[in-house]
Short mmCIF file of C-alpha atoms in Angstrom, two decimals:
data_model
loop_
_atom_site.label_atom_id
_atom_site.label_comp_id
_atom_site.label_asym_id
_atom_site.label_seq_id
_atom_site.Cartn_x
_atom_site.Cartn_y
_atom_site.Cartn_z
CA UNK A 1 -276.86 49.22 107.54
CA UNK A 2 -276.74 45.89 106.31
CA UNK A 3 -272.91 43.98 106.49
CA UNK A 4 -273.29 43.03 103.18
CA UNK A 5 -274.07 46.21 101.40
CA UNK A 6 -272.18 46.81 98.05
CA UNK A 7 -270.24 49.55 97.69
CA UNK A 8 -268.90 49.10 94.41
CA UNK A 9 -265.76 50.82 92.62
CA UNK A 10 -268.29 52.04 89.72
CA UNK A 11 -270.37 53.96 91.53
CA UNK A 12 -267.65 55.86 93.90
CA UNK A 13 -268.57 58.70 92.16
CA UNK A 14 -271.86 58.99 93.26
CA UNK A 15 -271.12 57.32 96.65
CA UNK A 16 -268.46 59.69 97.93
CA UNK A 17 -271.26 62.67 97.29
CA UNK A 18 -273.93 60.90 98.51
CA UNK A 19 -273.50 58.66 101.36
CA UNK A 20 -276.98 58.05 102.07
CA UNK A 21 -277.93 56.61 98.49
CA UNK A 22 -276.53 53.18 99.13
CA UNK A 23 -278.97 53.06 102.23
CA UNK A 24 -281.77 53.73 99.67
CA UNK A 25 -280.68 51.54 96.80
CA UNK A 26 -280.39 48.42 99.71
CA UNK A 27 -284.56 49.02 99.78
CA UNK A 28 -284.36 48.08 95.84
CA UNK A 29 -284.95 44.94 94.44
CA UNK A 30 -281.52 44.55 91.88
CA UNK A 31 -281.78 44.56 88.43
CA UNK A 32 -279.75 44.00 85.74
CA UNK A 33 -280.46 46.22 82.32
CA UNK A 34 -279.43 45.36 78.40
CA UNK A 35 -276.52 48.10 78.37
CA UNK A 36 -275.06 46.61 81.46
CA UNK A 37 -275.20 43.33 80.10
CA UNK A 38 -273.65 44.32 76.64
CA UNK A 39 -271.22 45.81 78.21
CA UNK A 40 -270.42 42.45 80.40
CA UNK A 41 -270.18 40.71 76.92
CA UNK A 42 -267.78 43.10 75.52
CA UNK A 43 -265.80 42.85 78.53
CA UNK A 44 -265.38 39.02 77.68
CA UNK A 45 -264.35 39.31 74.27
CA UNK A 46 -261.88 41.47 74.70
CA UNK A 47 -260.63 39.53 77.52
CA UNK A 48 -260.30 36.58 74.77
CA UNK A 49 -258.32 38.47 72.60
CA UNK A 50 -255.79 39.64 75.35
CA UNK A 51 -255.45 36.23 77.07
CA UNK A 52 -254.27 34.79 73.50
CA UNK A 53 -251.51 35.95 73.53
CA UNK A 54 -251.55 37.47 70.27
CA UNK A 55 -253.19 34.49 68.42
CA UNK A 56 -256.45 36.45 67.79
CA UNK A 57 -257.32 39.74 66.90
CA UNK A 58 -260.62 41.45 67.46
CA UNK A 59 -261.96 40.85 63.70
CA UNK A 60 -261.47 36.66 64.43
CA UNK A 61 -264.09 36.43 66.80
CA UNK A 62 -267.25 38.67 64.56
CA UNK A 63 -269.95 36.25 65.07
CA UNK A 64 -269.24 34.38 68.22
CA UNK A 65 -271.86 35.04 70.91
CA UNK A 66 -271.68 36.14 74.27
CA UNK A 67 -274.03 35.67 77.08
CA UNK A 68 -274.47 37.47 80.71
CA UNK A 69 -277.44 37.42 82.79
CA UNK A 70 -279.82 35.86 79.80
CA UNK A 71 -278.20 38.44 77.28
CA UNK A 72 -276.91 37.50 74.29
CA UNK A 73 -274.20 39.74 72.10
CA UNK A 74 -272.93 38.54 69.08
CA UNK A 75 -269.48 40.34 67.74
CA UNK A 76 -269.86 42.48 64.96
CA UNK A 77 -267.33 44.26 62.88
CA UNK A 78 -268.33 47.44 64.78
CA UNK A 79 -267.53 45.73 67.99
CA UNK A 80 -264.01 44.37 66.28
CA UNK A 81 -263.27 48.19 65.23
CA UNK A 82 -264.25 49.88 68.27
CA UNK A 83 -262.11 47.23 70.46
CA UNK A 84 -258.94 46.78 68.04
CA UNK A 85 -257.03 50.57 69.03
CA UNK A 86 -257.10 50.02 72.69
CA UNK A 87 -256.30 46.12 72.01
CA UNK A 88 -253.19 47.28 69.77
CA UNK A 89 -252.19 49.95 72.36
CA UNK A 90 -252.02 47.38 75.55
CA UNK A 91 -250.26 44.56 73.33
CA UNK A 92 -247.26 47.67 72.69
CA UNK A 93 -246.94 48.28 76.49
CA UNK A 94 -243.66 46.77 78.15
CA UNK A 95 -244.74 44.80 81.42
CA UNK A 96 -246.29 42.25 82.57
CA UNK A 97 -249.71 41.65 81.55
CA UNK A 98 -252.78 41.21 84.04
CA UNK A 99 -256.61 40.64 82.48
CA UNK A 100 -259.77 40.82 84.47
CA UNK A 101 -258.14 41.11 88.03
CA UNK A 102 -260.36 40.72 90.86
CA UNK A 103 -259.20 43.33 93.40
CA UNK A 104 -260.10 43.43 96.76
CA UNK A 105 -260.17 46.65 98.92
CA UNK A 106 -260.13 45.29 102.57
CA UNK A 107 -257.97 47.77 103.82
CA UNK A 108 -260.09 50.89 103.19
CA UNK A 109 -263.70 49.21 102.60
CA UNK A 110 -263.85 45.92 104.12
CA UNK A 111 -265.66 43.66 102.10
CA UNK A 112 -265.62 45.18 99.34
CA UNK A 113 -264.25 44.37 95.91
CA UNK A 114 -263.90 44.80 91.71
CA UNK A 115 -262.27 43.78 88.85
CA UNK A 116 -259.75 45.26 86.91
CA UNK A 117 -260.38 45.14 83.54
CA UNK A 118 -256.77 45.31 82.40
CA UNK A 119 -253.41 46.04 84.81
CA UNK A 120 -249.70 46.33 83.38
CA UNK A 121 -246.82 46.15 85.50
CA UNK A 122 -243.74 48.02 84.22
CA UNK A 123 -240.87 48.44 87.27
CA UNK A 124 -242.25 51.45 89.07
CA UNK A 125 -244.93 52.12 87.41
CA UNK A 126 -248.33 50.18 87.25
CA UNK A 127 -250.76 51.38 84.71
CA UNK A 128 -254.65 51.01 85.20
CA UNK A 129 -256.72 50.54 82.35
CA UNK A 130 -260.82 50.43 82.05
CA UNK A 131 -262.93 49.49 78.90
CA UNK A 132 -266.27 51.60 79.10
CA UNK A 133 -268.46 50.53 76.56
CA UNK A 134 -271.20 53.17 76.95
CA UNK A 135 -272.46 55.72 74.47
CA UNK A 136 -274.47 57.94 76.83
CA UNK A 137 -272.52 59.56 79.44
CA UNK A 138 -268.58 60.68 78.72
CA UNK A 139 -266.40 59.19 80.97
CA UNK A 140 -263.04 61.01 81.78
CA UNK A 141 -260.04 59.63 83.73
CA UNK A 142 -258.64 62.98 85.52
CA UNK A 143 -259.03 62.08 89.38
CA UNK A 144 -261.54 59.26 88.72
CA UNK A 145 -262.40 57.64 91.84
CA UNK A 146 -262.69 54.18 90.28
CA UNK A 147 -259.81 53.85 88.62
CA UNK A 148 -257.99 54.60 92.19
CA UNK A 149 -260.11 52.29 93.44
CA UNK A 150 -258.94 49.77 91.08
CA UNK A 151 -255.13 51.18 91.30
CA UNK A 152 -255.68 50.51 95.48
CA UNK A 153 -257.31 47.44 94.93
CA UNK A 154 -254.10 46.05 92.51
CA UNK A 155 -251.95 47.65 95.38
CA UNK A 156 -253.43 45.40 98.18
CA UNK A 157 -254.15 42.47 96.29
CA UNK A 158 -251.62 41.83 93.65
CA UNK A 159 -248.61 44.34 94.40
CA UNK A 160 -247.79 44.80 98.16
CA UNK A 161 -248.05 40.50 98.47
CA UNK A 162 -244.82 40.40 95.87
CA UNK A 163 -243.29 43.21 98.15
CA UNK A 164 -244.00 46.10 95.37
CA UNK A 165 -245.16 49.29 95.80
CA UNK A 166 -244.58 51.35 92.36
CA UNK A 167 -244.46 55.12 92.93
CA UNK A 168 -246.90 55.88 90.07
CA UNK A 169 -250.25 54.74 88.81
CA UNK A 170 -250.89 55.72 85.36
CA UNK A 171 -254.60 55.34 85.55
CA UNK A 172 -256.56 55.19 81.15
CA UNK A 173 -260.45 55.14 80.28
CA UNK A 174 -261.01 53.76 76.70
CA UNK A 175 -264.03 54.39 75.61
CA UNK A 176 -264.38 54.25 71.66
CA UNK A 177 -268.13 54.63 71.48
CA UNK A 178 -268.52 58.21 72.44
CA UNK A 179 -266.52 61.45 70.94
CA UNK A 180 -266.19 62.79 74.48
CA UNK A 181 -265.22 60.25 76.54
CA UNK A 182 -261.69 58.72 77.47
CA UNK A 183 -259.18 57.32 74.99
CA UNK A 184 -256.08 55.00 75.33
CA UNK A 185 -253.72 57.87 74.36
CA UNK A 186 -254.73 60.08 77.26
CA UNK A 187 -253.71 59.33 80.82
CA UNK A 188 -253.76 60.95 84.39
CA UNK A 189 -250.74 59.55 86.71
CA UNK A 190 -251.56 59.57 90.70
CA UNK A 191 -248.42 59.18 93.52
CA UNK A 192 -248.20 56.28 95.63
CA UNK A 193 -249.09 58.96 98.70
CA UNK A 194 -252.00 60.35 96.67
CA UNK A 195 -253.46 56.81 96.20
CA UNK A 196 -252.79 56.37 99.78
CA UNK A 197 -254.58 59.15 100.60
CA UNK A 198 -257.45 58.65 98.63
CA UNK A 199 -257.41 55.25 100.85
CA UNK A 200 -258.27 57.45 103.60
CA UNK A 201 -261.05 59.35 102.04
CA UNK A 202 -262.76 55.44 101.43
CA UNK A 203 -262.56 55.04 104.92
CA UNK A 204 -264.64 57.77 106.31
CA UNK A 205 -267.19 57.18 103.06
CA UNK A 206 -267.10 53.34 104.05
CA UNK A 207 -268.13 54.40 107.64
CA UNK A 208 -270.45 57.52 106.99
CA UNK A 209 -272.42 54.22 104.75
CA UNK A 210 -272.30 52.11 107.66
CA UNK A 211 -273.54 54.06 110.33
CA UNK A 212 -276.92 54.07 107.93
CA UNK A 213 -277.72 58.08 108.84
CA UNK A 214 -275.84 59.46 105.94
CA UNK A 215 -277.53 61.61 104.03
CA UNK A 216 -279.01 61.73 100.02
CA UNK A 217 -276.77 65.05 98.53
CA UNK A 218 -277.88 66.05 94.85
CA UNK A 219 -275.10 67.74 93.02
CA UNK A 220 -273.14 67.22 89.82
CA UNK A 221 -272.17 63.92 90.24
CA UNK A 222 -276.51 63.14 89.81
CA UNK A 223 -275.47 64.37 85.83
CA UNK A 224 -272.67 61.42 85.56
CA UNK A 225 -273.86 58.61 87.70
CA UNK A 226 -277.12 56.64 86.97
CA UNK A 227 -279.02 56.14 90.31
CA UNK A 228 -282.14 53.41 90.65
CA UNK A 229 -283.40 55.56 93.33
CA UNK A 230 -284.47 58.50 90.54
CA UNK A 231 -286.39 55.28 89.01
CA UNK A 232 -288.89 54.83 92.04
CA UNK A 233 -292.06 56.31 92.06
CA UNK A 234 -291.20 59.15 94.34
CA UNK A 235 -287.99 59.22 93.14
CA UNK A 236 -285.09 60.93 95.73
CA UNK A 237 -286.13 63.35 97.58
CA UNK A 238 -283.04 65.02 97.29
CA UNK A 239 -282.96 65.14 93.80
CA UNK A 240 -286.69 66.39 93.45
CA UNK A 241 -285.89 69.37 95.94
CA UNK A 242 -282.85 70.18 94.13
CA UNK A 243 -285.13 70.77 91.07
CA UNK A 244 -287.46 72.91 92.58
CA UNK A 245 -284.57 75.16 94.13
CA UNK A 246 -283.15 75.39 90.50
CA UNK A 247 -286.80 76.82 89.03
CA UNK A 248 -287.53 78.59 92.19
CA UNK A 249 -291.29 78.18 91.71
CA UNK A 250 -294.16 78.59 94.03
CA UNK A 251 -296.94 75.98 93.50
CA UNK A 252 -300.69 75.85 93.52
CA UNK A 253 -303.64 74.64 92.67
CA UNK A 254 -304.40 78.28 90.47
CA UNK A 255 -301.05 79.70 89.32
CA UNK A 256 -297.56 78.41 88.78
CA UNK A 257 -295.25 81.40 90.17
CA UNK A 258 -292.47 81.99 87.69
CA UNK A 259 -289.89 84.13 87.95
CA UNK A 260 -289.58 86.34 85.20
CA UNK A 261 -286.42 85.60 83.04
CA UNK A 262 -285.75 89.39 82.52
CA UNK A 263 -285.07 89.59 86.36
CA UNK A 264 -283.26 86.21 86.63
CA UNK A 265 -279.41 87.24 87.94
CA UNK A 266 -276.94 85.72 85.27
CA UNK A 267 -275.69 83.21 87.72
CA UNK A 268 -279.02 81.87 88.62
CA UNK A 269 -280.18 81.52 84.90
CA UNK A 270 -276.82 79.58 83.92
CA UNK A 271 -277.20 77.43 86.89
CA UNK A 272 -280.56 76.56 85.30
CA UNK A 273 -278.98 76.58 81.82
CA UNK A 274 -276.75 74.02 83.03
CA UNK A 275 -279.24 71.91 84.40
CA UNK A 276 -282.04 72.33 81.57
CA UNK A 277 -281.50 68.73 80.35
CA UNK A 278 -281.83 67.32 83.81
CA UNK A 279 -285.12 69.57 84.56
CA UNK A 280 -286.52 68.11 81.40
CA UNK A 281 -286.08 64.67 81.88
CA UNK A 282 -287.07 65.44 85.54
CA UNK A 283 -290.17 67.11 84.78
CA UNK A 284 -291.16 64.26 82.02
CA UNK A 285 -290.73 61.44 84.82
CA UNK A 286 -293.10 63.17 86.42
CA UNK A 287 -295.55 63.29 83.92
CA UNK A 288 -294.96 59.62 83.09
CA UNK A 289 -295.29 58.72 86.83
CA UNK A 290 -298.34 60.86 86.66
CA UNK A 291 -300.01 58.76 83.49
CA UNK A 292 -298.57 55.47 85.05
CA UNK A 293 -300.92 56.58 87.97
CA UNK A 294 -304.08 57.54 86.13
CA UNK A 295 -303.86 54.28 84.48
CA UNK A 296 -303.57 52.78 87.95
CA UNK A 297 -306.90 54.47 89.28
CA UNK A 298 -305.23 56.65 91.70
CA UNK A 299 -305.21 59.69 89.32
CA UNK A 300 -303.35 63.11 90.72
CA UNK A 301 -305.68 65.57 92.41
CA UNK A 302 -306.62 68.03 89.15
CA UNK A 303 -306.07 65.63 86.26
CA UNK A 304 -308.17 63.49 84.37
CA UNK A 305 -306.50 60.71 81.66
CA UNK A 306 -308.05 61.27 78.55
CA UNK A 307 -307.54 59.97 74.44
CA UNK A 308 -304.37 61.89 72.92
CA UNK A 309 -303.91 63.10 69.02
CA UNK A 310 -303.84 59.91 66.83
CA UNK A 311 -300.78 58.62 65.31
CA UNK A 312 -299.48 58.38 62.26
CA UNK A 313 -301.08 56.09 59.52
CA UNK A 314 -299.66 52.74 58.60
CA UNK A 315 -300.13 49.94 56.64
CA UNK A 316 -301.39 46.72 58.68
CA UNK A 317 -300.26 44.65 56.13
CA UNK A 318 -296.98 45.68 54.35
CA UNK A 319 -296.90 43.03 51.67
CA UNK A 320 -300.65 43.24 50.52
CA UNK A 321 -299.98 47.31 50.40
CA UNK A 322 -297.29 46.61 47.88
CA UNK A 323 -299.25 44.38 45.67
CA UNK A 324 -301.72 46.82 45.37
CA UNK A 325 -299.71 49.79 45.13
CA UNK A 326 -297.53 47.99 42.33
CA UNK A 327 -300.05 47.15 40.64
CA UNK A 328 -302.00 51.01 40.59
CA UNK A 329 -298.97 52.62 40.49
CA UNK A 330 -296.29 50.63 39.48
CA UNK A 331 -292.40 51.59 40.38
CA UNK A 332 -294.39 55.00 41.71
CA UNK A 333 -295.21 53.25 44.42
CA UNK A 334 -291.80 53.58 45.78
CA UNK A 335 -290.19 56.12 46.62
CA UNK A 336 -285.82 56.30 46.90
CA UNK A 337 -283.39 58.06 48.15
CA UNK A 338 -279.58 58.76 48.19
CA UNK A 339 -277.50 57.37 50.55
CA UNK A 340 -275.93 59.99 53.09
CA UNK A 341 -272.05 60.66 53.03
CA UNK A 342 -272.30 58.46 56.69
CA UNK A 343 -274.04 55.69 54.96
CA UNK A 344 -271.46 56.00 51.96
CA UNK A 345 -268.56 55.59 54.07
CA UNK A 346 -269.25 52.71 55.85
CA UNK A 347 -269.86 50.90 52.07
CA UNK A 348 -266.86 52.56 50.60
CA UNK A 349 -264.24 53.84 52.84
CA UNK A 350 -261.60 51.09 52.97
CA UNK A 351 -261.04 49.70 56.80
CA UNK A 352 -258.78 47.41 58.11
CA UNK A 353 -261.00 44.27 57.45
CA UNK A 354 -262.82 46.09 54.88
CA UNK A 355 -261.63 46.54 51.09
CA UNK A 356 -264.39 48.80 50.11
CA UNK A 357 -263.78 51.10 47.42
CA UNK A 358 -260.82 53.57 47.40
CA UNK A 359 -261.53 54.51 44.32
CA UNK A 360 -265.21 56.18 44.60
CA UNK A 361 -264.88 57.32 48.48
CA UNK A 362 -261.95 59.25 47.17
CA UNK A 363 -264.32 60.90 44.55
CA UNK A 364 -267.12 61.46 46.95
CA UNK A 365 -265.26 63.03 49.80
CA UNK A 366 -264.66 66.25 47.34
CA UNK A 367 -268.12 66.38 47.07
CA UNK A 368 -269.08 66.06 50.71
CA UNK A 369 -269.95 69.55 52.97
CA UNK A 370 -270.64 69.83 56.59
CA UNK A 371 -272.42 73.01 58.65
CA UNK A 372 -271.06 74.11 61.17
CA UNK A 373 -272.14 72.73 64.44
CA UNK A 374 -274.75 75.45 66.15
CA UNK A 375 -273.07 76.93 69.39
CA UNK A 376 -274.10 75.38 72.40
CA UNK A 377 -274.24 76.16 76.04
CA UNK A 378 -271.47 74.32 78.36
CA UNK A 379 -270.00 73.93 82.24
CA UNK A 380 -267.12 76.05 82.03
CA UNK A 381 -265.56 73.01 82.76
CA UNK A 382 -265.87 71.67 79.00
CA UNK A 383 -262.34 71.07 77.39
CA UNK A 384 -263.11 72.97 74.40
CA UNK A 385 -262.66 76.66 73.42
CA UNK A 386 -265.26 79.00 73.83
CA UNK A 387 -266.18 81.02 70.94
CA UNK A 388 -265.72 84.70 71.35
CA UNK A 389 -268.15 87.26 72.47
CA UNK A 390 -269.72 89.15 68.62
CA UNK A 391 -268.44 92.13 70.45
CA UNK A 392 -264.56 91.17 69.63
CA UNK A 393 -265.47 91.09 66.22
CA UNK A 394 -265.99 94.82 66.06
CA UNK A 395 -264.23 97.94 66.20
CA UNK A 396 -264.27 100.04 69.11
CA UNK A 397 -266.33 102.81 66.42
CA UNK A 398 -268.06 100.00 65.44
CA UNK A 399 -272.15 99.60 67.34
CA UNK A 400 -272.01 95.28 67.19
CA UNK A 401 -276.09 95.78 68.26
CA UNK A 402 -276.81 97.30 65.43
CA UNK A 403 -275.10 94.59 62.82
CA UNK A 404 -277.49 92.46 60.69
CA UNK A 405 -276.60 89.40 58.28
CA UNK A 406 -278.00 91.85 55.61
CA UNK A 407 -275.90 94.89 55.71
#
């Protein structure tokens, strides 16, 4: 394995699983992707705001521009909303203040590094804090091997230099943009001996990547890491067999061997339950590697590319449809529609930058209803309450098989 090979505090997660992925993603040329690169930018401004020392707040800087890698972000006052609660929450913090700290972690990883997005220093305790900017993936900060990373990385680099070693790292995800996914008021606090010994666990992954035999391991962590690997053609190997286990299949040219669901045991079907949304997207990169190579000439054995349903129609010219429209039909030739409650509150609902009107979103919240979310299938592992079984809802004289919505 290569001496230079990147074993970054972001993808931990993935890397302590799956040893053998960084050899793989080495054979990839690096690329950088929009979300990435938004995420840089937002990085950036918030750093502005902290390093002013209070003289801006997130709302001063809607318009500016950021750039990384050829992107270009420019603040809006979603960006300024979704910043200002963590941004308020880290100014209220006793300590002393460190912003986009480049931490090293020579001691466990040589060579490796990453930056801490935000650090505060508070006698003996030393809080970690990470922006995550994503909307995708939920990101939570119980035992999250980059944050200790980062929490090591302070220790070495900043810390242990001045002679400190707090006893606890308070480690924080904030990330504002999706429901499920860390916030600045929740926390998960590590020991100085667990850190320590987490130190030791990025020893033997640092070596296991080294010796360049590790192997690729699909598991859960292939649900909450991103890995280029999946991109490739082939995609991993790992991965791909994983799938097939999961269906349990048997393959040819005549006859796809299902089992049938009737005789599935219940922990085999929710295994597959809890990986349908990864066997989707797993069998549609298939059949878009499979188009990608008809298009190519080297078509799959038993396929043929051929013309799909038409779309929908549209006008080729917008503005010459309207004049004629207009004039046949006059205001017919529109059509309009109310605005949802979503649309209504982001007009109306007063915000902190926002005057909007009290007045009327007042008015309208009386009239505004909501169903109730259809129940969906979790990991056990999901914070939230399952709903009970319709059995519980009936008396033991009481036959819950035979209820209907119509008796």
């Amino acid at each position: 394995m290569a001496a230079h090979a990147r074993i970054g505090p972001s993808s931990l997660k993935r890397t302590i699983n799956c040893r053998g992925s960084i050899r793989e993603l080495e054979k990839l040329t690096r690329t950088s992707n929009d979300a990435a690169d938004e995420g840089s930018c937002l990085h950036t401004f918030c750093e502005e705001v902290l390093n002013s020392e209070g003289l801006l707040e997130p709302f001063d800087l809607i318009g500016k521009t950021y750039e990384h890698n050829g992107y270009n972000l420019t603040i809006t006052l979603d960006h300024a909303e979704h910043a200002i609660n963590g941004i308020d929450w880290i100014r209220q913090q006793p300590g002393e203040l460190l912003v986009e700290q480049r931490v090293s972690l020579e001691p466990w990883m040589p060579d490796q590094f990453g930056t801490c997005d935000v650090a505060i220093l508070d006698d003996d305790l030393c809080i970690i804090f990470d922006w995550k900017w994503g909307s995708g993936v939920p990101v939570k900060v119980e035992d999250n091997p980059q944050l200790k990373a980062y929490a090591l990385g302070f220790l070495h680099t900043v810390l242990r230099p001045r002679g400190q070693e707090p006893s606890t790292f308070r480690l924080i995800i904030e990330q504002p943009r999706n429901a499920k996914g860390g916030r600045y008021y929740e926390h998960w606090d590590i020991s100085l001996e667990d850190l320590l010994e987490f130190g030791e666990l990025l020893k033997e992954v640092y070596a296991d990547v080294m010796s360049g035999t590790a192997p690729c391991v699909a598991g859960e962590w292939c649900k909450e890491t991103f890995c280029d690997v999946m991109k490739t053609e082939q995609g991993c190997p790992a991965y791909n067999r994983m799938m097939i286990d999961l269906l349990g299949p048997e393959f040819d040219d005549d006859d796809l061997d299902l089992e049938d669901p009737d005789l599935i045991t219940p922990e085999r079907r929710g295994r597959i339950v809890k990986w349908a949304a990864e066997i989707r997207a797993w069998l549609a990169k298939l059949h878009e590697d499979s188009i990608d190579a008809a298009y190519a000439g080297r078509t799959d054995p038993g396929l043929k590319l051929v013309p799909g349903q038409k779309g929908d129609r549209y006008f080729t010219d917008e503005e010459e449809a309207e004049l004629i429209l207009g004039a046949a039909l006059g205001a017919q030739a529109f059509t309009f529609k109310l605005k949802s409650p979503a649309q209504a509150e982001k007009d109306l609902k007063p915000g902190r930058k926002k005057v909007g009107n009290k007045t009327a979103w007042s008015a309208l919240t009386e009239l505004i209803g909501q169903d109730e979310g259809k129940p969906v299938l979790v990991a056990d592992s999901d914070p939230r309450p399952a709903l009970k079984p319709l059995r519980d809802y009936f008396d033991d004289d009481d036959d819950a098989s035979t209820f209907s919505l119509d008796d």
